Backbone as a ProteinNet text record, in pm:
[ID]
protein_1_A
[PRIMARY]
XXXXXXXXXXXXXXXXXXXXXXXXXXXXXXXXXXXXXXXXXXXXXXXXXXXXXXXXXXXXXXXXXXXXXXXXXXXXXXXXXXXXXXXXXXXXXXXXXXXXXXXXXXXXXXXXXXXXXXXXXXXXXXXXXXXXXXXXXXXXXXXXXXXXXXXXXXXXXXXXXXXXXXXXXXXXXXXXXXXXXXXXXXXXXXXXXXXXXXXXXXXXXXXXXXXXXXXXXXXXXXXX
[TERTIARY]
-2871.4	-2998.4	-2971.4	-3058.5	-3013.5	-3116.2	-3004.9	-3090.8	-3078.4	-2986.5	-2980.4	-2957.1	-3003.6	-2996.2	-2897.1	-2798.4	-2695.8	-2685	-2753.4	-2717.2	-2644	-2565.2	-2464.6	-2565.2	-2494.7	-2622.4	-2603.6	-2481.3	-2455.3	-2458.9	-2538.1	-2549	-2645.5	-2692.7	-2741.5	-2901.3	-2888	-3064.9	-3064.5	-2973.3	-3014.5	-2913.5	-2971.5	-2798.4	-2778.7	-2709.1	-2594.3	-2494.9	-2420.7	-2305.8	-2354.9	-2460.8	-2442.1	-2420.1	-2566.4	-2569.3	-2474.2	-2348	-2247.3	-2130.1	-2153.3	-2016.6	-2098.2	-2250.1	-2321.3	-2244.6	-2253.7	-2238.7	-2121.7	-1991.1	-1849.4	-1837.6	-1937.3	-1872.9	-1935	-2063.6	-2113.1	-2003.1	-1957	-1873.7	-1769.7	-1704.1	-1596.4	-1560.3	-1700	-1789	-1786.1	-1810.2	-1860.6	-1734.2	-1630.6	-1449.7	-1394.3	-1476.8	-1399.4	-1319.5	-1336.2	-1271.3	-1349	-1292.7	-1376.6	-1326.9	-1385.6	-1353	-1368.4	-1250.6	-1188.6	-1295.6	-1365.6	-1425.7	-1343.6	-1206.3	-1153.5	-1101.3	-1047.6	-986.9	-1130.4	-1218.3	-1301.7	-1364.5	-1324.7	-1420.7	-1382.8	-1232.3	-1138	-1214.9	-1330	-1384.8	-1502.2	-1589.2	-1683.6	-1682.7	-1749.8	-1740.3	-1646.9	-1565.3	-1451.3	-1431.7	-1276.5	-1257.4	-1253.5	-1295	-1310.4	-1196.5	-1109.7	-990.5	-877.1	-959.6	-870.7	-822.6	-945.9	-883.2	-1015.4	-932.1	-1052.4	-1035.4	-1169.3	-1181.5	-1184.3	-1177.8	-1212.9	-1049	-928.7	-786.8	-752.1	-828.2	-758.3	-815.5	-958.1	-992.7	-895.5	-898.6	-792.9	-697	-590	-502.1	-421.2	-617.4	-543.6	-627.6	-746.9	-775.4	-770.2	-778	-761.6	-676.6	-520.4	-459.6	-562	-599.7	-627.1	-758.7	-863.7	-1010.3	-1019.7	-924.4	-1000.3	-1080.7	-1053.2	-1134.4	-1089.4	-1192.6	-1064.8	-1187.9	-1118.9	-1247.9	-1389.2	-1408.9	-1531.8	-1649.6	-1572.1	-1673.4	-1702.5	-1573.7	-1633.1	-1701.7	-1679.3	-1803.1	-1938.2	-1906.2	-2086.1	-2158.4	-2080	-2139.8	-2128.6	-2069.5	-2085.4	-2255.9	-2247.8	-2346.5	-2435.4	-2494.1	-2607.4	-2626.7	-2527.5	-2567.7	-2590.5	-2560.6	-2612.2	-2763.1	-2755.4	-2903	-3052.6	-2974.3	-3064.3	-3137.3	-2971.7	-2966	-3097.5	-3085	-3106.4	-3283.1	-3308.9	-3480.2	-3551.5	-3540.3	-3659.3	-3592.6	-3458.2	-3437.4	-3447.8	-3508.6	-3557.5	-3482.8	-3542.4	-3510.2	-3480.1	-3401.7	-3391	-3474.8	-3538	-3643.5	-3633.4	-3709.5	-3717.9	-3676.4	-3568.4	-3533.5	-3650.1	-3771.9	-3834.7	-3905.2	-3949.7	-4037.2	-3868.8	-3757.6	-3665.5	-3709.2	-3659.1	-3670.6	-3810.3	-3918.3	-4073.6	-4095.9	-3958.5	-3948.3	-3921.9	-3800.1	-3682.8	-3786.3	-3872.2	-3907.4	-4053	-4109.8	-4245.6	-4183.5	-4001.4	-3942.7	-3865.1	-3884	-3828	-3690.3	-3640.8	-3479.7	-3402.6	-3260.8	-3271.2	-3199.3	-3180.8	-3173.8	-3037.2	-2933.1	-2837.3	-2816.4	-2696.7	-2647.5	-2526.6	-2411	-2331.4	-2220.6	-2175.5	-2156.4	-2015.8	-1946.5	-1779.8	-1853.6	-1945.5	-1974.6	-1975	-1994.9	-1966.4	-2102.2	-2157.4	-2269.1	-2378.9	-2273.6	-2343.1	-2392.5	-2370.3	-2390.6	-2507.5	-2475.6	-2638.5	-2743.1	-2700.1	-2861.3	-2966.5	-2867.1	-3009.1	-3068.9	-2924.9	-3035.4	-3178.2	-3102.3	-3224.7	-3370.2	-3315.6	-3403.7	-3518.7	-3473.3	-3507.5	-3646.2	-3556.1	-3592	-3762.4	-3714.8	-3787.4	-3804.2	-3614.8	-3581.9	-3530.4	-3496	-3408.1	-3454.6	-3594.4	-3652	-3611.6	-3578.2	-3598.4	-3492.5	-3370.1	-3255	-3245.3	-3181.1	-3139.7	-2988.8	-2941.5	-2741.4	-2740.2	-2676.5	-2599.1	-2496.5	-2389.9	-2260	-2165.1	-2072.3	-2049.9	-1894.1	-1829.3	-1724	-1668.8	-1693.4	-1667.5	-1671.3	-1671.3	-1690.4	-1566.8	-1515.7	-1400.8	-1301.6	-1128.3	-1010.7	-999.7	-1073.7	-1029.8	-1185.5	-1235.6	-1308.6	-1304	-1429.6	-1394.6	-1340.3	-1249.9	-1272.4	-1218.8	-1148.1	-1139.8	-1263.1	-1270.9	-1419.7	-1432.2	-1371.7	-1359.1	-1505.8	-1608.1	-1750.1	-1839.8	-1787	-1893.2	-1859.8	-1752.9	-1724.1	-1767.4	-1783.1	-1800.7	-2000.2	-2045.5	-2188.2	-2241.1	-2168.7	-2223.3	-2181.8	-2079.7	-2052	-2162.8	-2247.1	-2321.2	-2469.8	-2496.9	-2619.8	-2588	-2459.2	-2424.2	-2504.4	-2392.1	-2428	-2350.5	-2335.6	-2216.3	-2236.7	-2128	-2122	-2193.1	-2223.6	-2318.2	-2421.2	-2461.7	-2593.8	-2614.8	-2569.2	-2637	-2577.4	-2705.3	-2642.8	-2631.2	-2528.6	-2497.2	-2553.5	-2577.3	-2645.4	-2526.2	-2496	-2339.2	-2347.4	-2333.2	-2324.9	-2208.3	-2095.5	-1977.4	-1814.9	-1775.3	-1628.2	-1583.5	-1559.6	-1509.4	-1580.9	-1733.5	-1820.8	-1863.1	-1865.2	-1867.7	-1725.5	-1611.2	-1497	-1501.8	-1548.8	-1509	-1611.1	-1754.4	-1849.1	-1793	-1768.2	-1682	-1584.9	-1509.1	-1344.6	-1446.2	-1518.4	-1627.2	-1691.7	-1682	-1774.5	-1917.9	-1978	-2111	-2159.2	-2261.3	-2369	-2348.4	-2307	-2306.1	-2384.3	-2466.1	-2530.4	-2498.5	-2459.5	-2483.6	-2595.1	-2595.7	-2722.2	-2648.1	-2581.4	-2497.7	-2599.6	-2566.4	-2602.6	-2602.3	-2598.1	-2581.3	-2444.9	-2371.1	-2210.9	-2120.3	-2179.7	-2100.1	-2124	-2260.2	-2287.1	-2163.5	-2074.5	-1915.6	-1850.7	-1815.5	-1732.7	-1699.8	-1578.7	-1583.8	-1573.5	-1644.3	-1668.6	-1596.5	-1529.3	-1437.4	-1496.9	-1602.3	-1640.5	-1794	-1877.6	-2008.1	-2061.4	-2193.9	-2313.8	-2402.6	-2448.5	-2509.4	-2574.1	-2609.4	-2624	-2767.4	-2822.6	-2943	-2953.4	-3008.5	-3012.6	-3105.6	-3206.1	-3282.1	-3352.4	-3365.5	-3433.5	-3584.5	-3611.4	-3736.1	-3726.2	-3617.3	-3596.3	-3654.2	-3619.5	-3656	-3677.7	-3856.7	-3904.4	-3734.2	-3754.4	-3596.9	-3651.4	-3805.1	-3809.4	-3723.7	-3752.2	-3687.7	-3540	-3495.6	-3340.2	-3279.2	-3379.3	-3297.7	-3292.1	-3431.4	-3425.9	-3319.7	-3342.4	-3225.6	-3061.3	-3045	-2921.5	-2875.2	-2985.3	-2989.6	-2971.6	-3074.8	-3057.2	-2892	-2856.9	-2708.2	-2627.4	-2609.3	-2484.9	-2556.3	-2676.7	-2705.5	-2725.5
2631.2	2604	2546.2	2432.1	2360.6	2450.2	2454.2	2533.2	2503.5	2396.9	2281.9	2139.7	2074.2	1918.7	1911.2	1844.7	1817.5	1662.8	1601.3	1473.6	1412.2	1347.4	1237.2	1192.7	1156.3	1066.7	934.4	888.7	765.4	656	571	459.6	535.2	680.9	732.3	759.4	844.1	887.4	762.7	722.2	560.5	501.7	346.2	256.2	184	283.7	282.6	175.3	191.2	159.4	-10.1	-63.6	-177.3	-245.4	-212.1	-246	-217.1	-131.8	-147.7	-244.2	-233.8	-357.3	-526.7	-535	-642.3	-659.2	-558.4	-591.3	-611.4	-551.4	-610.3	-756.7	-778.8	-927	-1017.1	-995	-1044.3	-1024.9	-902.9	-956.1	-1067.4	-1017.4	-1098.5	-1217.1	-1244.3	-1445.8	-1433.1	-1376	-1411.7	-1480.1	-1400.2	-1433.9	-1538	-1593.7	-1713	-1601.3	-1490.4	-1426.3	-1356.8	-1320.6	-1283.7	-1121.4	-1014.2	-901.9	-910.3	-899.8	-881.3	-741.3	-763.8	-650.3	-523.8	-570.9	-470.9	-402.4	-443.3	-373.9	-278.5	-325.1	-196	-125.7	-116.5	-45.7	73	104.9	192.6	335.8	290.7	373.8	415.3	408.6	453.9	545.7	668.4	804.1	847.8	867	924.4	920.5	923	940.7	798.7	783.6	653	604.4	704.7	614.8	580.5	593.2	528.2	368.5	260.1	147	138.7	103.8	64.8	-79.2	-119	-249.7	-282.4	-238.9	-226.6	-292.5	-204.6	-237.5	-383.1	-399.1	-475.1	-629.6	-578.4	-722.8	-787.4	-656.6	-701.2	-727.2	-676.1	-694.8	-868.6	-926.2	-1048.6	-1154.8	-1076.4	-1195.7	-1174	-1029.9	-983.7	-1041	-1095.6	-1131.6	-1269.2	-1335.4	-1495	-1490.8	-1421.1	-1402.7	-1371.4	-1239.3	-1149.1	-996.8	-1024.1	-930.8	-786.2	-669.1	-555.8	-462.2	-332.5	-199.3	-200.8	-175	-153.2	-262.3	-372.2	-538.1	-535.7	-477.5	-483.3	-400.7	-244	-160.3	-174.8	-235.8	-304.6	-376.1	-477.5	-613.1	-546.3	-466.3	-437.7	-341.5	-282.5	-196.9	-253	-383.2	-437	-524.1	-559.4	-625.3	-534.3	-418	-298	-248.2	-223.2	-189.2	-277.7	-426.7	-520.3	-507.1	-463.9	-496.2	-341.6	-186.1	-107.2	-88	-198.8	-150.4	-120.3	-190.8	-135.6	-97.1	-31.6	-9.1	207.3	196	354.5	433.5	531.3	610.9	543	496	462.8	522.9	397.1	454.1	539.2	610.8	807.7	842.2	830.6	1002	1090.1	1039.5	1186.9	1239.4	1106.8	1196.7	1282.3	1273	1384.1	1505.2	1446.7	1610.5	1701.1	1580.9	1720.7	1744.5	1681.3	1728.8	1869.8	1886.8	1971.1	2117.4	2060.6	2196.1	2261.5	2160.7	2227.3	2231.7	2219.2	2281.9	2448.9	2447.8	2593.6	2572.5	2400	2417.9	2426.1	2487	2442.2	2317.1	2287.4	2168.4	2189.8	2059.3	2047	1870.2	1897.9	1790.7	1772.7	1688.7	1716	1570	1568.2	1408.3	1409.8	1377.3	1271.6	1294.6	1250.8	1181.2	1306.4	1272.3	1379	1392.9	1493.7	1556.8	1519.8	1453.4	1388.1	1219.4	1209.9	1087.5	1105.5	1184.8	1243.5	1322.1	1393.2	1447.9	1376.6	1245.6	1183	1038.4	1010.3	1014.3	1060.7	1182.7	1256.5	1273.3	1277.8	1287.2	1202.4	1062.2	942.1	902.7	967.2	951	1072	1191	1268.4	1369.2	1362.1	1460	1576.8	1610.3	1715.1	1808.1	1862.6	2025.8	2048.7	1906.4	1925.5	2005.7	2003.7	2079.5	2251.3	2311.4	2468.7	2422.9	2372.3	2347.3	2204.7	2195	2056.8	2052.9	1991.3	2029.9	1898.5	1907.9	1734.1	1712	1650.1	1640.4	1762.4	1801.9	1914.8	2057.5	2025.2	2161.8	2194.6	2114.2	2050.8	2029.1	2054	2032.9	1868.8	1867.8	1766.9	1722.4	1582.8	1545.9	1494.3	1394.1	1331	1173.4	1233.5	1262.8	1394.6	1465.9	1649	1649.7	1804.2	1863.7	2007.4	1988.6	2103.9	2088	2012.6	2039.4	2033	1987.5	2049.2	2194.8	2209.6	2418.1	2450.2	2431.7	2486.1	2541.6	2424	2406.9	2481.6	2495.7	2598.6	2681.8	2740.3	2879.2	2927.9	2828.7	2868.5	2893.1	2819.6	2847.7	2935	2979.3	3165.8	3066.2	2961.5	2926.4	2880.5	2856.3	2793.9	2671.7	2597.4	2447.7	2390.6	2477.5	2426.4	2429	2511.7	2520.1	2416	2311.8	2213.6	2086	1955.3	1837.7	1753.2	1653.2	1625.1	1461.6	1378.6	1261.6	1194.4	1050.6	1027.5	858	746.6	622.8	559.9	648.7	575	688.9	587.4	646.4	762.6	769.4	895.6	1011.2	966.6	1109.9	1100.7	1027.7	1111.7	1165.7	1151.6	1235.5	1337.9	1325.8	1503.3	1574.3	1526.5	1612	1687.5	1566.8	1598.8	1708.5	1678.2	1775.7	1910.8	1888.1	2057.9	2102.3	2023.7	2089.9	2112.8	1983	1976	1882.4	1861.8	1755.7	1631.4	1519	1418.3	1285.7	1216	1117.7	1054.8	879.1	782.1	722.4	688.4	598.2	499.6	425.3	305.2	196.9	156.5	73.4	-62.5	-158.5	-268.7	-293.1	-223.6	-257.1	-177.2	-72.1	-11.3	-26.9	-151	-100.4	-181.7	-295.6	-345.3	-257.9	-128.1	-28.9	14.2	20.8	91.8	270.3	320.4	499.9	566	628.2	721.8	813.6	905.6	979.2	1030	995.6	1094.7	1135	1188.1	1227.8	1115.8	1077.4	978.4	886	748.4	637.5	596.2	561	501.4	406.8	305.2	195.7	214.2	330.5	375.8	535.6	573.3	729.4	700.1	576.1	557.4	576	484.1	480	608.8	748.7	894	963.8	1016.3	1143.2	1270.8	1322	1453.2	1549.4	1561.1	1609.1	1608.3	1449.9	1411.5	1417.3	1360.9	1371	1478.7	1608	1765.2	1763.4	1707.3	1768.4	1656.9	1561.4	1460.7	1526.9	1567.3	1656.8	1758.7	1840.5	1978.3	1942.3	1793.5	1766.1	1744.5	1683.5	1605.2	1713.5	1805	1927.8	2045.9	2042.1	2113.1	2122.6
28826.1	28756.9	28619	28541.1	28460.2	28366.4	28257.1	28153.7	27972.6	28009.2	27858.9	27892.8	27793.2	27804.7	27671	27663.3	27532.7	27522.9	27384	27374.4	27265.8	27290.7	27252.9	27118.8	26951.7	26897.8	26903	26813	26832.7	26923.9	26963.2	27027.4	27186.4	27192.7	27290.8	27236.9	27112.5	27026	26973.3	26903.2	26833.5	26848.9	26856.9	26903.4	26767.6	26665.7	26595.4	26603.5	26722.2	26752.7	26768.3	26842.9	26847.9	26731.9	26612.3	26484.7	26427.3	26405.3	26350.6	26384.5	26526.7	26536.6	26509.5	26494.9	26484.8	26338.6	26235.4	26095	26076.4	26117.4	26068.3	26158.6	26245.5	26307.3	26195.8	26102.9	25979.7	25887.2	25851.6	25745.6	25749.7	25917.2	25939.2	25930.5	25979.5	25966.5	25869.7	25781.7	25610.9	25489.2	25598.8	25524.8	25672.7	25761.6	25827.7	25922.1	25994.4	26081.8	26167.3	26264.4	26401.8	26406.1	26462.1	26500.1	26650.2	26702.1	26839.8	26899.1	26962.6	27065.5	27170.6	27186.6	27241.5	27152.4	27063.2	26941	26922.1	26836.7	26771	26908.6	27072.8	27100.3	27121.4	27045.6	27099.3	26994.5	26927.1	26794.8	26849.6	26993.7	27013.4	27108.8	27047.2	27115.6	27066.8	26943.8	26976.1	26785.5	26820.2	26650.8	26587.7	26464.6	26454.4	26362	26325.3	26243.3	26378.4	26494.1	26585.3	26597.9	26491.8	26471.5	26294.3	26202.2	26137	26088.8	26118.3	26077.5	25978.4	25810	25694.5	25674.6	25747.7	25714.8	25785.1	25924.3	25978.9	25928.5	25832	25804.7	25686	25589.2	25407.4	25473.1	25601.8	25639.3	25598	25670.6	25721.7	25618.3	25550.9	25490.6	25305.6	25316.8	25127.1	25030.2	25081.3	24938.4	24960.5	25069.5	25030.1	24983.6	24933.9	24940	24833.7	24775.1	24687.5	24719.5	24866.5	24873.5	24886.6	24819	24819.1	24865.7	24951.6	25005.2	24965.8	24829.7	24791.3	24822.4	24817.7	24808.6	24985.4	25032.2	25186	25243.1	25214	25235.8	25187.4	25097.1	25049.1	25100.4	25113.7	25235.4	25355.3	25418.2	25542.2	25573.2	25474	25468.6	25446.1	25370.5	25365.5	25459.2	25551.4	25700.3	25804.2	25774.2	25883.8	25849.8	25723.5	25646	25736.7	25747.6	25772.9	25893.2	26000.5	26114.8	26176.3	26096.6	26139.4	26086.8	25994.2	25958.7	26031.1	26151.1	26227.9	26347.3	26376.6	26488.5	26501.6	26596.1	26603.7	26739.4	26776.3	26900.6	27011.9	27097.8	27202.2	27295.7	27411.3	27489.3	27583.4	27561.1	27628.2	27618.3	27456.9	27408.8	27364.2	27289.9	27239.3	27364.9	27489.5	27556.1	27667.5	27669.7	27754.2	27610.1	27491.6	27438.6	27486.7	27443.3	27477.8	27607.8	27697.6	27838.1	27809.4	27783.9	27761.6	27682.6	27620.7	27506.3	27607.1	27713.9	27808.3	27918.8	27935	28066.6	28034.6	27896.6	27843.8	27829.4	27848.3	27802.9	27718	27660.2	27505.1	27517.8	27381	27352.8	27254.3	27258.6	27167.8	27129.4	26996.5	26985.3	26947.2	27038.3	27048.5	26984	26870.4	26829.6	26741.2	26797	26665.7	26588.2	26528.7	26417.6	26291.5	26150.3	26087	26037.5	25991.5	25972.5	25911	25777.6	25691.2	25716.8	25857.5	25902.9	26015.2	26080.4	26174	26126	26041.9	25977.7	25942.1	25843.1	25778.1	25841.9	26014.1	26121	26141.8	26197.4	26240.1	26191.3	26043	25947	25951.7	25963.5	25987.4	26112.4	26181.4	26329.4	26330.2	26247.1	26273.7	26370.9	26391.9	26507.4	26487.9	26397.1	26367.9	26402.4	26426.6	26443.6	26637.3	26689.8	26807.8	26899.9	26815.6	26872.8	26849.8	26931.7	26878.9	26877.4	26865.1	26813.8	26791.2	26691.6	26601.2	26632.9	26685.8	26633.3	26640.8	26500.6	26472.1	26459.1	26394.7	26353.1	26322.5	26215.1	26145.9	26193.1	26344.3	26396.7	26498.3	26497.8	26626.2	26533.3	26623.8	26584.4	26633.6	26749	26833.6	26884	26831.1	26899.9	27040.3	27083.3	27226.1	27214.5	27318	27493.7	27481	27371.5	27382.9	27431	27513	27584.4	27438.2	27332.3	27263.7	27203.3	27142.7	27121.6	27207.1	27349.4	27417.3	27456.2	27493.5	27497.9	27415.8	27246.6	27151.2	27149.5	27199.3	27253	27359.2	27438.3	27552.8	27522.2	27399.2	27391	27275.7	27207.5	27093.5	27187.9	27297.2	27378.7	27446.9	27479.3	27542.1	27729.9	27768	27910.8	27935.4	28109.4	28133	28188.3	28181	28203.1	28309.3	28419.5	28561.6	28551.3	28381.1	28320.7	28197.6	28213.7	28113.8	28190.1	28142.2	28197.1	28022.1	28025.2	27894.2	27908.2	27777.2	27801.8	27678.2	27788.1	27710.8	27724.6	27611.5	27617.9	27660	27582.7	27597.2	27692.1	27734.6	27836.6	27738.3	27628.2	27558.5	27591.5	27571.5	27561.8	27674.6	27785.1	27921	27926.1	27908	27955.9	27872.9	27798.2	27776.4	27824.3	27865.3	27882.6	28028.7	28103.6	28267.9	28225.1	28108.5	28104.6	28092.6	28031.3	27987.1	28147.7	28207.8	28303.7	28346.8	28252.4	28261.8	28385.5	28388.9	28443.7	28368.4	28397	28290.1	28339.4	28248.5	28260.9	28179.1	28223.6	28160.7	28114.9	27993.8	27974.4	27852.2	27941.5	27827.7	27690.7	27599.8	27528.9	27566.2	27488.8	27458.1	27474.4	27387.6	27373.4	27463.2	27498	27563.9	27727.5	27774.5	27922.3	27992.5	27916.6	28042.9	28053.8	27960.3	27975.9	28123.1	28109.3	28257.1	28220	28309.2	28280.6	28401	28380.2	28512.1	28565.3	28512.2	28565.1	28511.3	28640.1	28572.5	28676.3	28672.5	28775.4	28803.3	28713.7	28755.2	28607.5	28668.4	28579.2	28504.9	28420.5	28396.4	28298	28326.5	28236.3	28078.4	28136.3	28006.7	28054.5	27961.1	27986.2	28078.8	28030.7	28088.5	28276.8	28302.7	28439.3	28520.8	28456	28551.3	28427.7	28466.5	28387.7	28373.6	28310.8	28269.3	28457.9	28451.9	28557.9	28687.8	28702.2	28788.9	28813.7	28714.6	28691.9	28747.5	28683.9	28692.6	28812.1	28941.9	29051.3	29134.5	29074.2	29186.1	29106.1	29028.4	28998.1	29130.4	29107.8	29221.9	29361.1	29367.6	29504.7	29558.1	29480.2	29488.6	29520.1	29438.7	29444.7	29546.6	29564.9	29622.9	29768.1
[MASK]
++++++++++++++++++++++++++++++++++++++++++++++++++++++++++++++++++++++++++++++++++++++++++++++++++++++++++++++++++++++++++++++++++++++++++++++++++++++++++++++++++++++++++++++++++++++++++++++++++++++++++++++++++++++++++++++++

């Protein structure tokens, strides 16, 4: 019996992730250089000093430019700023949460990302009251594809893994949700839908595709 829904934030509650790799391919253009797509996608879902683009751009273009950290986190940030004004909730996340809260389920959030980077998300979004567990960077030795914050998550909702299905954009954060032992659903982005994913339950192009209702019961049907 499914008795939590756990979601992914980055590029899953809001697509983040596209608008960020949109803005370093702006800076990159901006200094006459391209950011390689396989290179940065090794940073979504997962830990992100796994490649940073900040080094690999001064790498190659800073002694000839001038350009040094600060000038590039600036410009990067005001082409993300641009990119994110009006970009909001991805479609049918709030109506799965007010699924989740008139199905009596709880609710989590389960994200790499560090705290001070999803709150004022949330904030944003106007989501934050909707969860009973946060849990971010800072809570984990080992983020994903470790399954160590989603264990950490079902041990704070006191359930076990056959009791929650997890909602995951990218190959990192479905593998660890699988290594945990959950229910796992895709619901890929923009950037992340060529990915190839090794393992889930099942796929959706948008939340819209199946009421949470549904989902839960074509879940049950499947294993059951």
């Amino acid at each position: 019996m499914i008795r939590a829904v756990l979601f992914d934030f980055d590029g899953l509650i809001r697509d983040t992730e596209t608008k960020e790799y949109e803005s370093f391919r702006m800076l990159y253009r901006a200094y006459g250089a391209e950011l390689p797509l396989e290179r940065y996608l090794v940073r979504i879902g997962g830990e992100a000093n796994s490649f940073n683009p900040y080094d690999h751009l001064l790498q190659g273009m800073g002694s000839r430019t001038g350009l040094d950290l600060e000038t590039a986190r600036r410009e990067r940030r005001s082409y993300y700023d641009q990119l994110m004004e009006h970009e909001f909730a991805r479609p049918g996340v709030e109506e799965y949460l007010s699924a989740a809260k008139r199905l009596g389920l709880l609710t989590g959030l389960v994200s790499s990302a560090p705290l001070d980077w999803v709150m004022p998300n949330l904030e944003q979004l106007k989501l934050t009251e909707q969860f009973d567990c946060i849990l971010t960077h800072e809570d984990a030795v080992r983020v994903k594809p470790d399954p160590e914050l989603y264990i950490k998550a079902l041990a704070w909702l006191n359930i076990g893994s056959a009791e929650a299905v997890a909602f995951e954009d990218s190959p990192n954060g479905a593998a660890a949700a699988k290594s945990a032992g959950l229910y796992t659903v895709i619901v890929p982005n923009d950037l992340t839908r060529p990915l190839h994913f090794a393992a889930y339950d099942m796929r959706l192009n948008s939340m819209l595709d199946l009421s949470l209702d549904q989902l839960i019961g074509r879940l049950h049907h499947a294993v059951g």
